[in-house]
Short mmCIF file of C-alpha atoms in Angstrom, two decimals:
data_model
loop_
_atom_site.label_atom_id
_atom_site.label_comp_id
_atom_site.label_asym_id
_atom_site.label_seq_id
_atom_site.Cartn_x
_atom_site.Cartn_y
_atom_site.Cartn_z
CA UNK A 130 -68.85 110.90 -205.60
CA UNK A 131 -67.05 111.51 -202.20
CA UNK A 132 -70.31 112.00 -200.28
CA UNK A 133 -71.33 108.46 -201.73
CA UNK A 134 -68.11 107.11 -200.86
CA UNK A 135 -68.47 108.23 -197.65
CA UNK A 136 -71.73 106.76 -197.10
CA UNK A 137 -71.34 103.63 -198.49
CA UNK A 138 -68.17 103.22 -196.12
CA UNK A 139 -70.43 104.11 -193.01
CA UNK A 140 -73.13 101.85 -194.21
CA UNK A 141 -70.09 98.98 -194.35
CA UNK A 142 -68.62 99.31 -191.53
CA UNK A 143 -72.25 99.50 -189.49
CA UNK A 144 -73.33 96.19 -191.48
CA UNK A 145 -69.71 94.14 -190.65
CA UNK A 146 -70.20 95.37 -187.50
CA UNK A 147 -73.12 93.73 -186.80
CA UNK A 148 -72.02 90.79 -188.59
CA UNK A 149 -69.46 90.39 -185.69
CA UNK A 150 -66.15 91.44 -187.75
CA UNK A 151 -63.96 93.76 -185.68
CA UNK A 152 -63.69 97.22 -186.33
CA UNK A 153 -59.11 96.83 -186.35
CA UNK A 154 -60.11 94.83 -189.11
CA UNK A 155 -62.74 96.83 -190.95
CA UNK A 156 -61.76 100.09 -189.95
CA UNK A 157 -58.33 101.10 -192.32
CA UNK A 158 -59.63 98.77 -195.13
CA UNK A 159 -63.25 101.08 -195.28
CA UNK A 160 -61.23 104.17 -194.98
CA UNK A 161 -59.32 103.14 -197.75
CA UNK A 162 -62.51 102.38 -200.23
CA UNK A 163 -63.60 105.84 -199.10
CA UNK A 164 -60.47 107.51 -200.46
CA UNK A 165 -60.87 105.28 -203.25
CA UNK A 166 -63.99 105.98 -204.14
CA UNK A 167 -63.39 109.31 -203.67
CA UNK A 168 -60.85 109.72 -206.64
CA UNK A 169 -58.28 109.84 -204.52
CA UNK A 170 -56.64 106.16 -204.72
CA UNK A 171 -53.07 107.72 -205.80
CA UNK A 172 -53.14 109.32 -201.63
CA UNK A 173 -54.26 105.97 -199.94
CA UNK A 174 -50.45 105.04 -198.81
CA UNK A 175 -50.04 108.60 -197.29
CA UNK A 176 -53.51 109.01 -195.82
CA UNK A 177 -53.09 105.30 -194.44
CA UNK A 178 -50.15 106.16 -192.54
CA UNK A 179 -50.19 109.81 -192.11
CA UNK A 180 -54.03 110.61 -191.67
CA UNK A 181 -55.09 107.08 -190.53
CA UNK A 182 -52.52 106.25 -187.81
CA UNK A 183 -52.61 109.65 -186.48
CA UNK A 184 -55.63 109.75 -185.63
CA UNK A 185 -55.68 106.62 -184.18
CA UNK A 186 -52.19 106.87 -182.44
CA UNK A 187 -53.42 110.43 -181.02
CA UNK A 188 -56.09 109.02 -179.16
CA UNK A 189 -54.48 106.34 -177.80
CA UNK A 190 -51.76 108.44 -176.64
CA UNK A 191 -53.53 110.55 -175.11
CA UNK A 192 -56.28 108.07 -173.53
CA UNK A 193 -54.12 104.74 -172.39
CA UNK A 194 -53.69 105.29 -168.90
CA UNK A 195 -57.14 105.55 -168.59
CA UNK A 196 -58.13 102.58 -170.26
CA UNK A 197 -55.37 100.18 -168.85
CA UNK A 198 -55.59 101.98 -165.28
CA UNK A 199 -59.45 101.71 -165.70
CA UNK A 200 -59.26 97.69 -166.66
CA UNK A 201 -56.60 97.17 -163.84
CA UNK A 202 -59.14 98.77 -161.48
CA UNK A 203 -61.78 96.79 -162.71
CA UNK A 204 -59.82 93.44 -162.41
CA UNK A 205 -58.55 94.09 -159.03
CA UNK A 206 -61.79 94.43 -157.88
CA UNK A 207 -63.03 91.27 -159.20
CA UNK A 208 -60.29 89.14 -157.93
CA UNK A 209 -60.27 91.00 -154.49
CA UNK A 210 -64.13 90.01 -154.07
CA UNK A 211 -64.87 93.50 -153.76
CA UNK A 212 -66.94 93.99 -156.73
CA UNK A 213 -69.38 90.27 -155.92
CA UNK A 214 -69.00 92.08 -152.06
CA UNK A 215 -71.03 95.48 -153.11
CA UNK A 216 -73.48 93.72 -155.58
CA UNK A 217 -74.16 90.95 -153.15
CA UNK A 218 -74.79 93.39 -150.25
CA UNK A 219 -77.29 95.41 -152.32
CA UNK A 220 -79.35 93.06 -153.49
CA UNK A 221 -79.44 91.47 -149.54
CA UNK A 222 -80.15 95.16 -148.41
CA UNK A 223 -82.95 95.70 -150.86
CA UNK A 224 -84.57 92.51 -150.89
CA UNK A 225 -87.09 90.48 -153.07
CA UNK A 226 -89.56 92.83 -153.31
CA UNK A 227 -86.95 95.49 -155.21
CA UNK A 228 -85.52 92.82 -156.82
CA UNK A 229 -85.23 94.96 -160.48
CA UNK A 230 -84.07 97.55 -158.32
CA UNK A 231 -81.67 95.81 -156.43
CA UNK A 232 -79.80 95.35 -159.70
CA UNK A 233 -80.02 98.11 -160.87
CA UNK A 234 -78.40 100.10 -158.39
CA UNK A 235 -75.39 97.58 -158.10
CA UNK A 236 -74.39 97.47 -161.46
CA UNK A 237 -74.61 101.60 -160.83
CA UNK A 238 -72.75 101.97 -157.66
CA UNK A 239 -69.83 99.77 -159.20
CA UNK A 240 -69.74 101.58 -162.77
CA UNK A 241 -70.18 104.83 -161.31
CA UNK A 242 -66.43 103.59 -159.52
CA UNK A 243 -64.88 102.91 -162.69
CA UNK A 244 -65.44 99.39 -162.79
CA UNK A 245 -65.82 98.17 -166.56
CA UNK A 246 -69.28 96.87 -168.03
CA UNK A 247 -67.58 93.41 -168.23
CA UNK A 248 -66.74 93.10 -164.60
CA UNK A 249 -70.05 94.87 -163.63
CA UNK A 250 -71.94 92.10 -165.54
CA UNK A 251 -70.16 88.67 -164.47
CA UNK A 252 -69.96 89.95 -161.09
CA UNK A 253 -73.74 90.89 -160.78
CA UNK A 254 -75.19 88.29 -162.93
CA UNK A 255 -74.96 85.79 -161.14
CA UNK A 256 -76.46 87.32 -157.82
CA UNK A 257 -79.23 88.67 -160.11
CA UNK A 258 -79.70 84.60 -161.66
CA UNK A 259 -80.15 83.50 -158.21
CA UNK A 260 -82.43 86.07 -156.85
CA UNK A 261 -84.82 86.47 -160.26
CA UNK A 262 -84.58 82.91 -159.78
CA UNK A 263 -85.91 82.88 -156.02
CA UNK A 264 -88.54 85.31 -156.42
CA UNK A 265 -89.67 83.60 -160.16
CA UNK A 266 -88.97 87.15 -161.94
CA UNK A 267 -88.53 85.90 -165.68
CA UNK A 268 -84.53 85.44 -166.71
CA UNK A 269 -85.15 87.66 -169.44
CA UNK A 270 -85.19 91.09 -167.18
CA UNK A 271 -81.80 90.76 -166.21
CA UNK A 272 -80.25 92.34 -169.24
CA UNK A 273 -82.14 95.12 -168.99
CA UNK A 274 -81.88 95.56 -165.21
CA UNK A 275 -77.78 95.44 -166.01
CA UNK A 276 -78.50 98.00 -169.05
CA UNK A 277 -79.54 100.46 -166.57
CA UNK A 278 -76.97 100.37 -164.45
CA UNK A 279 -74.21 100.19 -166.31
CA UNK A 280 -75.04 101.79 -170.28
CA UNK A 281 -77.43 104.72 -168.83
CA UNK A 282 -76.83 106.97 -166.10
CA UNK A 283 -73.57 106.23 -164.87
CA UNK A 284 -72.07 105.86 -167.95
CA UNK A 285 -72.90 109.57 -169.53
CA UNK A 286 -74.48 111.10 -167.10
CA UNK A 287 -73.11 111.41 -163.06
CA UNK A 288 -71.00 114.32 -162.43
CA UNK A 289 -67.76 112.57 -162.05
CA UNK A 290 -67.87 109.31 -163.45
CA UNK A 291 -64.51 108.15 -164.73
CA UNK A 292 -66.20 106.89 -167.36
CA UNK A 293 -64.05 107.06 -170.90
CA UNK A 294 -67.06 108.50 -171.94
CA UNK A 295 -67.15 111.12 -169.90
CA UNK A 296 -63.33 111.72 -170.19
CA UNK A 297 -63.03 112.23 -173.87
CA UNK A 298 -64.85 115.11 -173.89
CA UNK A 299 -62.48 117.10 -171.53
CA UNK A 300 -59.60 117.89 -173.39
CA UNK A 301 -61.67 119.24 -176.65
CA UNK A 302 -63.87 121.75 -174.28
CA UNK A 303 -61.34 122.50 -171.52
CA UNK A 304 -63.29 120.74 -168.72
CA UNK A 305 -63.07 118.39 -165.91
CA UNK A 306 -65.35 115.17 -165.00
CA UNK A 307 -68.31 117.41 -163.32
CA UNK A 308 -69.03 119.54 -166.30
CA UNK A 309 -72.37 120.67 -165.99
CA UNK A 310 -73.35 118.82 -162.85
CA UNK A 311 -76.83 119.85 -162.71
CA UNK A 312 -77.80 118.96 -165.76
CA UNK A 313 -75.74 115.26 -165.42
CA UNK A 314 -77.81 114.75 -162.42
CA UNK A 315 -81.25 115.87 -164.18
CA UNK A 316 -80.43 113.24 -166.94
CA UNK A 317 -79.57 110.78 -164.44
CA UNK A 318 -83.24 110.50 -162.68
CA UNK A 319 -84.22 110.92 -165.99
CA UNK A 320 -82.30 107.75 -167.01
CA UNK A 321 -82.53 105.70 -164.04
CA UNK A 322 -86.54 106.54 -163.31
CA UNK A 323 -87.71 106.29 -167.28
CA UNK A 324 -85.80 102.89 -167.23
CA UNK A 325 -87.54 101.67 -164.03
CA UNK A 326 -90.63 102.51 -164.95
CA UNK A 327 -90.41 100.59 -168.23
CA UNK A 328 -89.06 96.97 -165.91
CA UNK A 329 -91.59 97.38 -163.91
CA UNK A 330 -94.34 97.56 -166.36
CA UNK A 331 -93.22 95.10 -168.14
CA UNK A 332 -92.43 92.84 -165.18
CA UNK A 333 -96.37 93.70 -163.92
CA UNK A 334 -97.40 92.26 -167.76
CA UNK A 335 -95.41 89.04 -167.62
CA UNK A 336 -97.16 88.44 -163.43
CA UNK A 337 -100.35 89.16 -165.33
CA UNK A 338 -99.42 86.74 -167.68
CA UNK A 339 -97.84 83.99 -165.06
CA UNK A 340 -94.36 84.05 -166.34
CA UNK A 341 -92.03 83.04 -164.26
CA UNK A 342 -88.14 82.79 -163.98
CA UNK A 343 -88.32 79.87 -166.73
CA UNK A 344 -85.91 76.89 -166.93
CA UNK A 345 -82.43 78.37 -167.20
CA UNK A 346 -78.76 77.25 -166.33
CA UNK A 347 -77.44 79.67 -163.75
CA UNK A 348 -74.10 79.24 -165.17
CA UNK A 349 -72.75 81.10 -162.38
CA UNK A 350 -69.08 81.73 -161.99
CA UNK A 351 -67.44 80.19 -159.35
CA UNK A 352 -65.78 82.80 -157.33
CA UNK A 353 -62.85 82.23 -154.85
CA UNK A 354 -62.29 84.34 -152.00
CA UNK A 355 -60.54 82.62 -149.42
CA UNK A 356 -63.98 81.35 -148.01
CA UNK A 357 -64.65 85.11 -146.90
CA UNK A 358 -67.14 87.94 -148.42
CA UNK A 359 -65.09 91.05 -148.09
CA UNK A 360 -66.94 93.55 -146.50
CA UNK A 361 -69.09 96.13 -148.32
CA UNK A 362 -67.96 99.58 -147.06
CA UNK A 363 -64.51 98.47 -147.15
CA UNK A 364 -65.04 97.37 -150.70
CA UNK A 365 -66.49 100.83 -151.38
CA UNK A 366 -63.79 102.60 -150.62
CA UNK A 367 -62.18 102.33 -153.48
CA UNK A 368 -65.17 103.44 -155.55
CA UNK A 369 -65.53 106.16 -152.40
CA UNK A 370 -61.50 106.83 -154.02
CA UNK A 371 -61.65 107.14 -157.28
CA UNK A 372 -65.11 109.65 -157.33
CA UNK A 373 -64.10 111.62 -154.40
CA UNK A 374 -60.20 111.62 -155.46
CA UNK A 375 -61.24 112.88 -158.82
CA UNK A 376 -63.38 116.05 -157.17
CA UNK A 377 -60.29 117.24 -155.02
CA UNK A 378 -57.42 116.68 -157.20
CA UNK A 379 -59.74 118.87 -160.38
CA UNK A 380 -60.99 121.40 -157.76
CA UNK A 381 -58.77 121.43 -155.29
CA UNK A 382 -55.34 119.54 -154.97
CA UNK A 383 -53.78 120.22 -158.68
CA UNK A 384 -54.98 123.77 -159.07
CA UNK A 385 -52.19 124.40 -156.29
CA UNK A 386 -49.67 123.11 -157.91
CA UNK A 387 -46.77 125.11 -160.24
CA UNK A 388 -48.51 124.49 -163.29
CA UNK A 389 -46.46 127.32 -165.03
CA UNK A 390 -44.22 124.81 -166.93
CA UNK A 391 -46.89 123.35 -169.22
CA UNK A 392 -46.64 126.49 -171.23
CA UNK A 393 -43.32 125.37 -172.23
CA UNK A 394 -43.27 123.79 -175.49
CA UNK A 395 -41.30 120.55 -174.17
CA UNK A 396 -44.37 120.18 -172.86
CA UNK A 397 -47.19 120.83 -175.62
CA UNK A 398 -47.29 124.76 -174.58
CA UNK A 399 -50.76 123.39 -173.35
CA UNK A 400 -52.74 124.93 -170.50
CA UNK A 401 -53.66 123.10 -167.32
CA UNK A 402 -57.25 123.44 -168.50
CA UNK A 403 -56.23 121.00 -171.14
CA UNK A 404 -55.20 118.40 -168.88
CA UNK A 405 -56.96 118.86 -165.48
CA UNK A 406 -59.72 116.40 -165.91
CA UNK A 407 -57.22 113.72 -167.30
CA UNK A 408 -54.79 113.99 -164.95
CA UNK A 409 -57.39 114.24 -161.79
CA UNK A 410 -58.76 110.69 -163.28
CA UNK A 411 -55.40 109.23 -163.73
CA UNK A 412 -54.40 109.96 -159.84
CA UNK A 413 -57.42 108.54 -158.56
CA UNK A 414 -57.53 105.65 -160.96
CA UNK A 415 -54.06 104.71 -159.45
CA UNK A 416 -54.49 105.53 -155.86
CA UNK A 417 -57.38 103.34 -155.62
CA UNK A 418 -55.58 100.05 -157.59
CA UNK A 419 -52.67 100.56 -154.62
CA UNK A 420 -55.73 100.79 -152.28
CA UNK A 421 -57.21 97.56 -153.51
CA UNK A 422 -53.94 95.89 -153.76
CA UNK A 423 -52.76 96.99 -150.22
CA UNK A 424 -55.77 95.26 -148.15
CA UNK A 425 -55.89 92.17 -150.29
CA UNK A 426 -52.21 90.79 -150.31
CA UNK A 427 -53.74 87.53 -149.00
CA UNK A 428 -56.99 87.62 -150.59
CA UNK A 429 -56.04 88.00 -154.59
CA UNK A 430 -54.40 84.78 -155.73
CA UNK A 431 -51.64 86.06 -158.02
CA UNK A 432 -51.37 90.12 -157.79
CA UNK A 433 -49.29 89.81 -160.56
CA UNK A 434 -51.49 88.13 -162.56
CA UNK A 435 -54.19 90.46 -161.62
CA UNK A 436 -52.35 93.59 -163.15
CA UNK A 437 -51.66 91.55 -166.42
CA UNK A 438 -54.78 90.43 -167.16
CA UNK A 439 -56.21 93.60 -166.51
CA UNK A 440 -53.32 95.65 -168.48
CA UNK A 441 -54.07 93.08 -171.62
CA UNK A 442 -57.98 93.39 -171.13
CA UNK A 443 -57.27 96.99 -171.90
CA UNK A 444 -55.72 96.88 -175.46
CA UNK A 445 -58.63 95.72 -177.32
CA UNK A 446 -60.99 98.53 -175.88
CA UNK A 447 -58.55 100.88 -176.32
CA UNK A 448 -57.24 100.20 -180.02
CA UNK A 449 -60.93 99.78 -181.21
CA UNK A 450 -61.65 102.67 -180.04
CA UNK A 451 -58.89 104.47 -181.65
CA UNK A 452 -58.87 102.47 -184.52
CA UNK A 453 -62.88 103.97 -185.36
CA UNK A 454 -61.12 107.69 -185.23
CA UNK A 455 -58.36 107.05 -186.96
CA UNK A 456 -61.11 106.36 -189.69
CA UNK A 457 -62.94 109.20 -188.67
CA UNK A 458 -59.67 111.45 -189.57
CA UNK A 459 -60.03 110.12 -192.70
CA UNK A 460 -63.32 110.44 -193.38
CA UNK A 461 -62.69 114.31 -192.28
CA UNK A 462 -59.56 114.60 -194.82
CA UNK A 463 -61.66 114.46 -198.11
CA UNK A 464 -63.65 116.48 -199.93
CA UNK A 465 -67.28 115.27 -199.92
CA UNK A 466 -67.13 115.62 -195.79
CA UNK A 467 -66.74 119.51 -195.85
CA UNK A 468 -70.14 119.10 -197.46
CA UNK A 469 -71.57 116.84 -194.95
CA UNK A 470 -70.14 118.78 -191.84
CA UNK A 471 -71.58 122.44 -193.49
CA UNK A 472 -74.88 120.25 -193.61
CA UNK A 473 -74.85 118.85 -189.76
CA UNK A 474 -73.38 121.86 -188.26
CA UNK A 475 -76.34 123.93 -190.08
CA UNK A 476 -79.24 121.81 -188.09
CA UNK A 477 -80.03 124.73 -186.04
CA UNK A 478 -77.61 126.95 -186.85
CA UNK A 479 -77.61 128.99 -184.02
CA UNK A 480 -77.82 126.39 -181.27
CA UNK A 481 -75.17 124.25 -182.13
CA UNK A 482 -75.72 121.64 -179.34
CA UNK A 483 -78.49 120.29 -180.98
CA UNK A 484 -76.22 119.77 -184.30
CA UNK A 485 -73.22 118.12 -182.41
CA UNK A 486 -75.95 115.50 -180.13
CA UNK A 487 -77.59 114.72 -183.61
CA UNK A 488 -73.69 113.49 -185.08
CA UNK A 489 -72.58 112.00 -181.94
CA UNK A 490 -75.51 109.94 -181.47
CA UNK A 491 -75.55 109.07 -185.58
CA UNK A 492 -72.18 107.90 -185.37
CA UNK A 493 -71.99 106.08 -182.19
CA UNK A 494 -75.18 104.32 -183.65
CA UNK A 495 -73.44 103.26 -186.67
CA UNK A 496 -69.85 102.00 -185.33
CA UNK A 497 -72.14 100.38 -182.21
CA UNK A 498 -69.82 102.26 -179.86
CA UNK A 499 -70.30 105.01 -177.43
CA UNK A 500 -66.76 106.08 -177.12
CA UNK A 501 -65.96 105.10 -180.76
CA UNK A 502 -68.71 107.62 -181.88
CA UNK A 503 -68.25 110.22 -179.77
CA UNK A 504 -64.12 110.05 -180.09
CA UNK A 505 -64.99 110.13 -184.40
CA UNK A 506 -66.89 113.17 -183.73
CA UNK A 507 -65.06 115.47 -181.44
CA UNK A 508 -61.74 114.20 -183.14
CA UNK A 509 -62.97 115.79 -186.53
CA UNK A 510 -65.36 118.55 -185.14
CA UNK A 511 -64.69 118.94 -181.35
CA UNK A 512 -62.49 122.27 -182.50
CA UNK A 513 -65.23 123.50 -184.38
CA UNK A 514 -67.80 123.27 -181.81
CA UNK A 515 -65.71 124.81 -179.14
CA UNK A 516 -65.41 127.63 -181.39
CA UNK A 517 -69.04 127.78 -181.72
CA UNK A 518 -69.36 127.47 -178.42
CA UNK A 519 -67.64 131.08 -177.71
CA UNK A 520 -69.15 132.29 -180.68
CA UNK A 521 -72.38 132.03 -179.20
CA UNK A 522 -71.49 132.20 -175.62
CA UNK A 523 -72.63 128.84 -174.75
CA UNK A 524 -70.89 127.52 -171.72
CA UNK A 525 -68.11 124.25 -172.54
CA UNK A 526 -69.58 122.49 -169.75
CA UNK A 527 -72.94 122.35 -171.44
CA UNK A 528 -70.89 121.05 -175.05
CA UNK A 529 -69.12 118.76 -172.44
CA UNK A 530 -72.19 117.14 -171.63
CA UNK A 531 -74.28 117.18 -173.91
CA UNK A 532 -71.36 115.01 -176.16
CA UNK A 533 -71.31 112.38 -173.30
CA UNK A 534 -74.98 112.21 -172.83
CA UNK A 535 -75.26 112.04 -176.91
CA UNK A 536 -73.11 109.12 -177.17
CA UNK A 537 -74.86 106.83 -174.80
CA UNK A 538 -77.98 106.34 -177.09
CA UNK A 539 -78.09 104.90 -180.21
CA UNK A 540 -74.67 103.30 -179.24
CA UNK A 541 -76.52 100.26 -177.84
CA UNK A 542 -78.16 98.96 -181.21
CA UNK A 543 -77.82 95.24 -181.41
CA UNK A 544 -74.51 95.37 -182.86
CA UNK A 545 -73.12 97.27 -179.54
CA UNK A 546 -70.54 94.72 -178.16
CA UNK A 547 -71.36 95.13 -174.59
CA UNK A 548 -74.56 94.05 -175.51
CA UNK A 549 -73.92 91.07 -177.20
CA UNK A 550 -71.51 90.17 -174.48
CA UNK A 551 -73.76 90.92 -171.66
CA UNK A 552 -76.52 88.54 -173.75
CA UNK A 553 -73.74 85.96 -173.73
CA UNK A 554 -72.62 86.21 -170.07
CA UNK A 555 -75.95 85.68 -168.81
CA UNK A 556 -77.24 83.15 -171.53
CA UNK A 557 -79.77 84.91 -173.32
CA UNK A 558 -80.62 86.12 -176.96
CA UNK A 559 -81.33 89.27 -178.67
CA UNK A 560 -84.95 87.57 -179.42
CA UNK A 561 -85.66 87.35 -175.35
CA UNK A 562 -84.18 90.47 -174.32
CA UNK A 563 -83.48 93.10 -176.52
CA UNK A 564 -86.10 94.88 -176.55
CA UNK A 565 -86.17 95.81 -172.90
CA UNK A 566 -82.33 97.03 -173.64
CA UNK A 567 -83.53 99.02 -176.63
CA UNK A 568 -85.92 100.48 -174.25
CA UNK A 569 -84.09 101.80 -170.80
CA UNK A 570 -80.72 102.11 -172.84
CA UNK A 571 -81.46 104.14 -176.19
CA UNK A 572 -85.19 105.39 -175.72
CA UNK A 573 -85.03 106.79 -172.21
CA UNK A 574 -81.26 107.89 -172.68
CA UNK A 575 -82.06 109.93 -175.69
CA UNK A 576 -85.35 111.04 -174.24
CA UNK A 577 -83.38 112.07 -171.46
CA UNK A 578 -80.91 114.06 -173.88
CA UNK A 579 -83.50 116.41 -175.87
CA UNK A 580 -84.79 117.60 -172.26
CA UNK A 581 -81.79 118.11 -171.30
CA UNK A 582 -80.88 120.09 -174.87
CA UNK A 583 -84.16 122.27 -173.66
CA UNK A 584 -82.93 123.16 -170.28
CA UNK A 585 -79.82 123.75 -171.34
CA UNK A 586 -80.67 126.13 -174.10
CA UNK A 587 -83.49 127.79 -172.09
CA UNK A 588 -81.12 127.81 -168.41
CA UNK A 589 -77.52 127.52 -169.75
CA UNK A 590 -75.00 125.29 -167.93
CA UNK A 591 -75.32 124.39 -164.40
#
């Protein structure tokens, strides 16, 4: 009866999902019917409040500053310019005859830099409208091209990225941002060429088939920067800050430091292994929002308003987030799940990456979240699989990214909400453009992920 309850809770929560209600809502009242169900009604207070809203409270402890320093980030460099400044210049640079391209490889610059999906999309779209629109590529690439750039590669992939998804990983396997760089740049050309060649294809049928742009609102969003583009390579430098800053301060810079006191229990008696990738994100995070702030006094309307908007963008993200594992916790705390986990971690018993990108793909499939999957799965299994991990001397960097690559796949089902925001932002439906999404964000990405699985079981991190 627990393994049904179980179930029939994950088969709720992926149905409201899709049906638009929000997972702060759904996610206490389905762990609830689990316990329920599961005979164990008399518990739900306790579990509520002691399994429930630990979970959730853990993760959000330990992940807010890089949520609300990652949104700041993100809205500083939409209200500096510097974000419309990059995307702008790249699509100039690469012209109408890379137009797809083009696209593409803004939306990756700026996500690779920490800049949020969100941002990346209203500040690219309309470039992309205008140029599609110029060169009569149909309207209905651009969610794709965006998908690409900002769901794929970047996302799970680039040694580096400040990605949350690459971050939540770290403190379960003892790692830093580059885990397993290698193999993150392997699945990146995997990624970015698989997706590329699928645009392009499908841009050489609709030619074939003399479909243009279409008639379409640009809907563009007026953008206010004192009259003035900033300039591209000084708006890199803060992406420039945040990757580079994030290499030195893991490899270099903290390492230095008198690290001795963690070991104190005041502190967690933690090791600095525990908190090296966080902290190395965090810095850099930070030192690029004073960068930003510092050369656009004049330029950014209200600074104030900047840092409040983005601090308040970041709740939501954040508390959904945690919210889907404080559920996992409780799925984890009864019975029927010990049954379940004995089953998934026994799908190739003695490779156990294969087992933990099969549940963190599942699960970020059914709560339509990347991070929300993968933070349910290493929340109730990430101690387990670092165990296996030295058990069969499998290197934590390869568990590190295999996790992140897992969760960027099945994630992007049409209940995903960046998806259905991106479709919104730039006017479309699921009907015109999902499929190319489906395509170059969960086919190539998990296509991507089993050859990376074989290398990594044949080669071993690297």
């Amino acid at each position: 009866m627990s393994i049904f309850a179980i179930l029939l809770s994950l088969a709720l929560l992926m149905y409201f999902a899709y049906r638009g209600v929000s997972v702060l809502v759904l996610a206490p009242i389905l762990a609830i019917l689990a316990v329920v169900l599961s005979g164990q009604g008399s518990e739900s207070m306790g579990i509520y409040t002691q399994v429930f809203m630990e979970g959730m409270g853990g993760f959000a402890v330990k992940y807010f500053p890089l949520f609300i320093l990652g949104a700041i980030f993100g809205k500083l460099m939409e209200d500096s310019g510097y974000a419309y400044s990059i995307a702008q210049y790249i699509v100039n640079k690469l012209g109408d005859k890379h137009a797809l391209l083009a696209v593409v490889i803004a939306c990756g610059i700026l996500t690779y830099g920490g800049v949020s999906v969100f941002v990346v999309a209203f500040a690219v779209y309309p470039i992309a409208a205008e140029l599609f629109k110029q060169v009569n590529i149909p309207k209905r690439f651009i969610p794709g091209a965006i998908s690409i750039g900002a769901f794929t590669f970047t996302m799970t992939a680039l040694p580096g990225s400040p990605a949350i998804h690459n971050a939540i990983p770290m403190p379960y396997f003892q790692t830093d941002a580059f885990a397993a760089p290698g193999l993150g740049l392997i699945s990146a050309v995997l990624m970015l060429g698989g997706g590329m060649l699928w645009m392009n294809h499908q841009l050489r049928l609709a030619h074939q088939n003399n479909e243009g742009y279409g008639t379409h609102t640009l809907n563009e969003k007026e953008l206010d920067l004192g009259g003035k583009i900033p300039n591209f390579w000084v708006a890199l430098l803060p992406i420039a800050i945040v990757v580079g800053g994030n290499y030195l301060f893991s490899k270099i810079i903290i390492p230095l430091w008198d690290n001795s006191y963690l070991a104190d229990e005041k502190f967690g008696g933690v090791t600095l292994s525990s908190v090296l990738g966080l902290w190395s994100i965090i810095i850099s995070l930070a030192i690029a929002c004073l960068f930003v702030i510092a050369f656009n006094f004049k330029r950014i309307k209200n600074i104030a308003d900047s840092l409040n908007k983005g601090a308040t963008g970041s709740l939501l993200p954040i508390f959904n987030t945690a919210s889907e594992v404080g559920y996992g916790s409780v799925i984890a705390s009864l019975a029927g799940f010990a049954i379940i986990q004995h089953f998934l971690m026994g799908i190739a018993p003695n490779n156990p990456i294969i087992s933990e990108a099969i549940i963190v793909n599942v699960l970020a499939g059914i709560t339509g979240s990347a991070s929300g999957g993968l933070g349910i799965a290493l929340e109730v299994m990430g101690a387990n699989y670092m165990q296996l991990a030295q058990q069969y001397n499998i290197d934590p960097q390869l568990m590190h990214r295999i996790a992140a690559l897992a969760s960027g796949g099945l994630d992007a089902l049409p209940h995903n909400g960046a998806v259905i925001t991106m479709l919104t932002i730039c006017g479309l439906t699921h009907r015109e453009s999902y499929k190319d999404i489906f395509v170059t964000a969960v086919v190539v990405p998990i296509i991507a992920l089993i050859v990376v699985i074989i290398l990594g079981t044949v080669f071993g991190s690297f």
